[in-house]
Short mmCIF file of C-alpha atoms in Angstrom, two decimals:
data_model
loop_
_atom_site.label_atom_id
_atom_site.label_comp_id
_atom_site.label_asym_id
_atom_site.label_seq_id
_atom_site.Cartn_x
_atom_site.Cartn_y
_atom_site.Cartn_z
CA LYS Q 1 -101.68 11.48 -51.23
CA GLN Q 2 -104.18 8.74 -50.47
CA GLU Q 3 -106.53 9.47 -47.59
CA VAL Q 4 -109.03 7.01 -46.12
CA THR Q 5 -112.07 8.12 -44.13
CA GLN Q 6 -114.43 5.94 -42.14
CA ILE Q 7 -117.91 6.92 -41.05
CA PRO Q 8 -119.25 6.68 -38.41
CA ALA Q 9 -116.43 6.83 -35.87
CA ALA Q 10 -118.54 4.88 -33.40
CA LEU Q 11 -121.76 2.92 -33.62
CA SER Q 12 -123.93 1.20 -31.04
CA VAL Q 13 -126.69 -1.19 -32.11
CA PRO Q 14 -128.93 -3.78 -30.45
CA GLU Q 15 -128.21 -7.42 -31.09
CA GLY Q 16 -129.75 -8.80 -34.26
CA GLU Q 17 -129.62 -5.61 -36.30
CA ASN Q 18 -128.09 -5.44 -39.74
CA LEU Q 19 -125.58 -2.62 -40.09
CA VAL Q 20 -123.35 -0.89 -42.61
CA LEU Q 21 -119.93 0.63 -42.08
CA ASN Q 22 -118.65 3.11 -44.62
CA CYS Q 23 -115.18 3.75 -46.01
CA SER Q 24 -114.13 6.31 -48.60
CA PHE Q 25 -110.76 6.95 -50.23
CA THR Q 26 -109.52 9.90 -52.24
CA ASP Q 27 -107.41 8.20 -54.91
CA SER Q 28 -109.34 5.61 -56.90
CA ALA Q 29 -106.15 4.05 -58.35
CA ILE Q 30 -106.03 1.29 -55.74
CA TYR Q 31 -104.78 -2.27 -56.04
CA ASN Q 32 -107.01 -3.71 -53.35
CA LEU Q 33 -109.00 -2.82 -50.25
CA GLN Q 34 -109.12 -4.71 -46.98
CA TRP Q 35 -111.40 -4.67 -43.99
CA PHE Q 36 -109.82 -5.57 -40.65
CA ARG Q 37 -111.14 -6.18 -37.17
CA GLN Q 38 -109.23 -5.05 -34.08
CA ASP Q 39 -110.17 -6.14 -30.58
CA PRO Q 40 -108.95 -4.07 -27.60
CA GLY Q 41 -105.29 -4.72 -26.91
CA LYS Q 42 -105.02 -7.06 -29.85
CA GLY Q 43 -103.57 -7.00 -33.34
CA LEU Q 44 -105.52 -6.82 -36.58
CA THR Q 45 -107.48 -9.68 -38.10
CA SER Q 46 -108.15 -9.53 -41.82
CA LEU Q 47 -111.84 -9.99 -42.58
CA LEU Q 48 -112.19 -9.44 -46.31
CA LEU Q 49 -109.92 -8.40 -49.17
CA ILE Q 50 -111.38 -7.04 -52.39
CA GLN Q 51 -109.17 -6.77 -55.46
CA SER Q 52 -109.65 -3.63 -57.55
CA SER Q 53 -111.31 -5.67 -60.30
CA GLN Q 54 -113.91 -7.10 -57.91
CA ARG Q 55 -117.19 -5.62 -56.75
CA GLU Q 56 -117.73 -7.52 -53.53
CA GLN Q 57 -116.57 -10.28 -51.24
CA THR Q 58 -118.56 -12.30 -48.75
CA SER Q 59 -117.60 -14.28 -45.68
CA GLY Q 60 -120.36 -15.64 -43.48
CA ARG Q 61 -122.42 -12.73 -42.17
CA LEU Q 62 -120.02 -10.18 -43.65
CA ASN Q 63 -120.26 -8.64 -47.09
CA ALA Q 64 -117.88 -5.99 -48.39
CA SER Q 65 -118.54 -4.02 -51.55
CA LEU Q 66 -116.22 -1.84 -53.57
CA ASP Q 67 -117.07 1.02 -55.92
CA LYS Q 68 -113.62 1.98 -57.08
CA SER Q 69 -114.69 4.79 -59.39
CA SER Q 70 -116.48 6.63 -56.60
CA GLY Q 71 -113.87 5.78 -53.99
CA ARG Q 72 -116.20 3.94 -51.65
CA SER Q 73 -116.50 0.65 -49.85
CA THR Q 74 -119.06 -0.65 -47.41
CA LEU Q 75 -118.93 -3.46 -44.89
CA TYR Q 76 -122.32 -5.00 -44.24
CA ILE Q 77 -122.79 -7.09 -41.10
CA ALA Q 78 -125.96 -9.16 -40.95
CA ALA Q 79 -127.70 -10.19 -37.75
CA SER Q 80 -125.16 -8.55 -35.49
CA GLN Q 81 -124.01 -10.31 -32.31
CA PRO Q 82 -122.30 -9.04 -29.13
CA GLY Q 83 -119.17 -10.87 -30.29
CA ASP Q 84 -119.00 -8.52 -33.27
CA SER Q 85 -118.12 -5.67 -30.93
CA ALA Q 86 -114.69 -4.38 -32.01
CA THR Q 87 -113.07 -1.65 -34.07
CA TYR Q 88 -113.35 -2.16 -37.82
CA LEU Q 89 -110.60 -0.72 -39.99
CA CYS Q 90 -110.62 -0.12 -43.72
CA ALA Q 91 -107.30 0.00 -45.57
CA VAL Q 92 -106.30 0.44 -49.19
CA LEU Q 93 -103.22 -0.74 -51.03
CA ASN Q 94 -102.21 1.63 -53.79
CA SER Q 95 -100.66 0.34 -56.98
CA GLY Q 96 -97.03 -0.56 -56.63
CA ASN Q 97 -94.89 -1.47 -53.66
CA THR Q 98 -96.63 0.63 -51.06
CA PRO Q 99 -97.93 -0.15 -47.57
CA LEU Q 100 -101.56 -0.05 -46.55
CA VAL Q 101 -103.23 3.29 -45.91
CA PHE Q 102 -105.70 3.00 -43.05
CA GLY Q 103 -108.79 4.84 -41.96
CA LYS Q 104 -109.20 5.66 -38.28
CA GLY Q 105 -111.78 2.93 -37.84
CA THR Q 106 -115.35 2.52 -36.65
CA ARG Q 107 -115.82 1.36 -33.08
CA LEU Q 108 -118.83 -0.98 -33.01
CA SER Q 109 -120.74 -1.99 -29.91
CA VAL Q 110 -123.46 -4.62 -30.20
CA ILE Q 111 -125.69 -4.59 -27.15
CA ALA Q 112 -127.30 -7.85 -25.98
CA GLY K 1 -94.72 -20.28 -36.46
CA ALA K 2 -98.38 -20.02 -37.32
CA GLY K 3 -98.51 -16.24 -37.40
CA VAL K 4 -96.58 -13.02 -36.95
CA SER K 5 -95.10 -12.68 -33.48
CA GLN K 6 -93.80 -9.58 -31.76
CA SER K 7 -91.83 -9.03 -28.59
CA PRO K 8 -92.07 -7.66 -26.05
CA SER K 9 -95.84 -7.33 -25.80
CA ASN K 10 -95.43 -4.36 -23.46
CA LYS K 11 -92.49 -2.04 -22.88
CA VAL K 12 -92.27 0.78 -20.38
CA THR K 13 -89.21 2.98 -20.62
CA GLU K 14 -87.94 6.30 -19.41
CA LYS K 15 -87.61 9.30 -21.65
CA GLY K 16 -84.21 9.35 -23.33
CA LYS K 17 -83.64 5.61 -23.28
CA ASP K 18 -83.26 3.47 -26.40
CA VAL K 19 -85.67 0.61 -27.12
CA GLU K 20 -85.69 -2.32 -29.53
CA LEU K 21 -88.87 -3.97 -30.75
CA ARG K 22 -88.76 -7.33 -32.49
CA CYS K 23 -90.92 -8.86 -35.20
CA ASP K 24 -90.91 -12.46 -36.45
CA PRO K 25 -92.86 -12.64 -39.72
CA ILE K 26 -94.63 -15.64 -41.12
CA SER K 27 -92.09 -18.05 -42.56
CA GLY K 28 -91.58 -17.48 -46.26
CA HIS K 29 -93.14 -14.03 -46.36
CA THR K 30 -90.86 -11.67 -48.22
CA ALA K 31 -92.56 -8.39 -47.34
CA LEU K 32 -92.50 -6.94 -43.81
CA TYR K 33 -94.10 -3.72 -42.59
CA TRP K 34 -93.95 -1.66 -39.42
CA TYR K 35 -96.89 0.54 -38.47
CA ARG K 36 -97.61 2.73 -35.45
CA GLN K 37 -100.99 3.25 -33.82
CA SER K 38 -101.14 6.21 -31.48
CA LEU K 39 -104.05 6.90 -29.14
CA GLY K 40 -106.92 8.34 -31.15
CA GLN K 41 -105.03 8.03 -34.42
CA GLY K 42 -105.19 5.56 -37.23
CA LEU K 43 -102.39 3.23 -38.13
CA GLU K 44 -99.54 5.07 -39.79
CA PHE K 45 -96.87 3.41 -41.89
CA LEU K 46 -93.29 3.56 -40.66
CA ILE K 47 -91.06 1.35 -42.81
CA TYR K 48 -91.40 -1.45 -45.36
CA PHE K 49 -89.03 -4.24 -46.40
CA GLN K 50 -89.55 -6.14 -49.65
CA GLY K 51 -87.19 -9.02 -50.34
CA ASN K 52 -83.63 -7.87 -50.88
CA SER K 53 -84.61 -4.38 -52.01
CA ALA K 54 -83.65 -1.29 -50.06
CA PRO K 55 -86.34 -0.60 -47.43
CA ASP K 56 -88.89 2.16 -47.89
CA LYS K 57 -88.21 4.43 -44.92
CA SER K 58 -90.51 7.24 -45.99
CA GLY K 59 -92.80 6.85 -42.98
CA LEU K 60 -90.20 7.12 -40.24
CA PRO K 61 -91.04 10.24 -38.21
CA SER K 62 -87.48 11.18 -37.29
CA ASP K 63 -83.89 9.97 -37.49
CA ARG K 64 -84.28 8.50 -34.00
CA PHE K 65 -86.18 5.66 -35.65
CA SER K 66 -84.44 2.90 -37.59
CA ALA K 67 -85.14 -0.68 -38.53
CA GLU K 68 -83.28 -3.61 -39.97
CA ARG K 69 -84.22 -7.01 -41.24
CA THR K 70 -81.64 -9.74 -40.88
CA GLY K 71 -81.52 -12.69 -43.25
CA GLY K 72 -84.78 -11.68 -44.84
CA SER K 73 -86.69 -12.76 -41.76
CA VAL K 74 -86.63 -11.21 -38.29
CA SER K 75 -86.87 -7.43 -38.07
CA THR K 76 -85.91 -5.05 -35.27
CA LEU K 77 -87.30 -1.53 -34.91
CA THR K 78 -85.04 0.69 -32.82
CA ILE K 79 -86.07 3.99 -31.27
CA GLN K 80 -83.24 6.04 -29.86
CA ARG K 81 -83.59 8.69 -27.16
CA THR K 82 -87.30 7.94 -26.73
CA GLN K 83 -89.75 10.79 -26.24
CA GLN K 84 -93.20 10.73 -24.67
CA GLU K 85 -94.81 11.22 -28.08
CA ASP K 86 -93.30 7.87 -29.13
CA SER K 87 -95.80 6.13 -26.83
CA ALA K 88 -98.00 3.99 -29.08
CA VAL K 89 -98.70 0.45 -30.20
CA TYR K 90 -96.18 -0.69 -32.78
CA LEU K 91 -97.56 -3.28 -35.18
CA CYS K 92 -95.68 -5.49 -37.56
CA ALA K 93 -97.19 -7.24 -40.58
CA SER K 94 -95.94 -9.57 -43.27
CA SER K 95 -97.19 -10.69 -46.65
CA SER K 96 -96.08 -12.86 -49.53
CA ASP K 97 -95.28 -11.19 -52.81
CA LEU K 98 -96.69 -12.26 -56.10
CA ALA K 99 -95.28 -12.04 -59.62
CA GLY K 100 -93.64 -8.73 -60.36
CA GLY K 101 -92.51 -8.19 -56.78
CA VAL K 102 -95.69 -6.41 -55.77
CA ALA K 103 -96.92 -7.35 -52.33
CA THR K 104 -100.56 -7.70 -53.14
CA ASP K 105 -101.53 -10.51 -50.83
CA THR K 106 -103.23 -10.11 -47.48
CA GLN K 107 -101.07 -8.55 -44.80
CA TYR K 108 -101.01 -10.57 -41.59
CA PHE K 109 -100.52 -8.58 -38.44
CA GLY K 110 -98.81 -9.43 -35.18
CA PRO K 111 -100.33 -8.58 -31.79
CA GLY K 112 -98.23 -5.45 -31.44
CA THR K 113 -95.90 -3.99 -28.83
CA ARG K 114 -97.37 -1.36 -26.54
CA LEU K 115 -94.66 1.19 -25.81
CA THR K 116 -95.05 3.61 -22.93
CA VAL K 117 -92.45 6.34 -22.48
CA LEU K 118 -92.56 7.95 -19.04
#
């Protein structure tokens, strides 16, 4: 059974810092991996999707990497801003018609 | 519509009552998912619809939970005889499927329905 773990559970950084969020998964036979953002009381917003054949994806200040063989992904946020404060969720899609398997998220606070 | 919509946004009910939660997926998306997010827990899968195939109900926690999808579009999640442990945010997502019937595209999530069972 696929299990997804995110470390740390919570993180507080001063504005302007670069930071890394970690995600690990137990079954490397994934189809893709997604990083989502969730604001309090809101739904999920997809940030980046990495197909299993890809190594990384970039969008603005965000960069997500995938090491499928070791079961790891990282989300790098450059020059963090207070508006980046949210919970970041990592989710994997296993091969076949299966739903996403989510980690419990990392709650990020960026202090001005 | 532009995105996935869910209604109601909030629902407070008494223990033992039945509730219905509605999801309108993005037009044209053939795959629809229901997830539950309980306090302090991650999102857990409940049920998944893919086109005209039989739904994958493997995530439903008990037989009090059921869902249907009419006309390949709108879906309703029904919880019968609600219990306090059913209190959670219920999220719906949809995605388009690619060749081979595998839903590999990005899942787009609705804002969720916050259910509180007193």
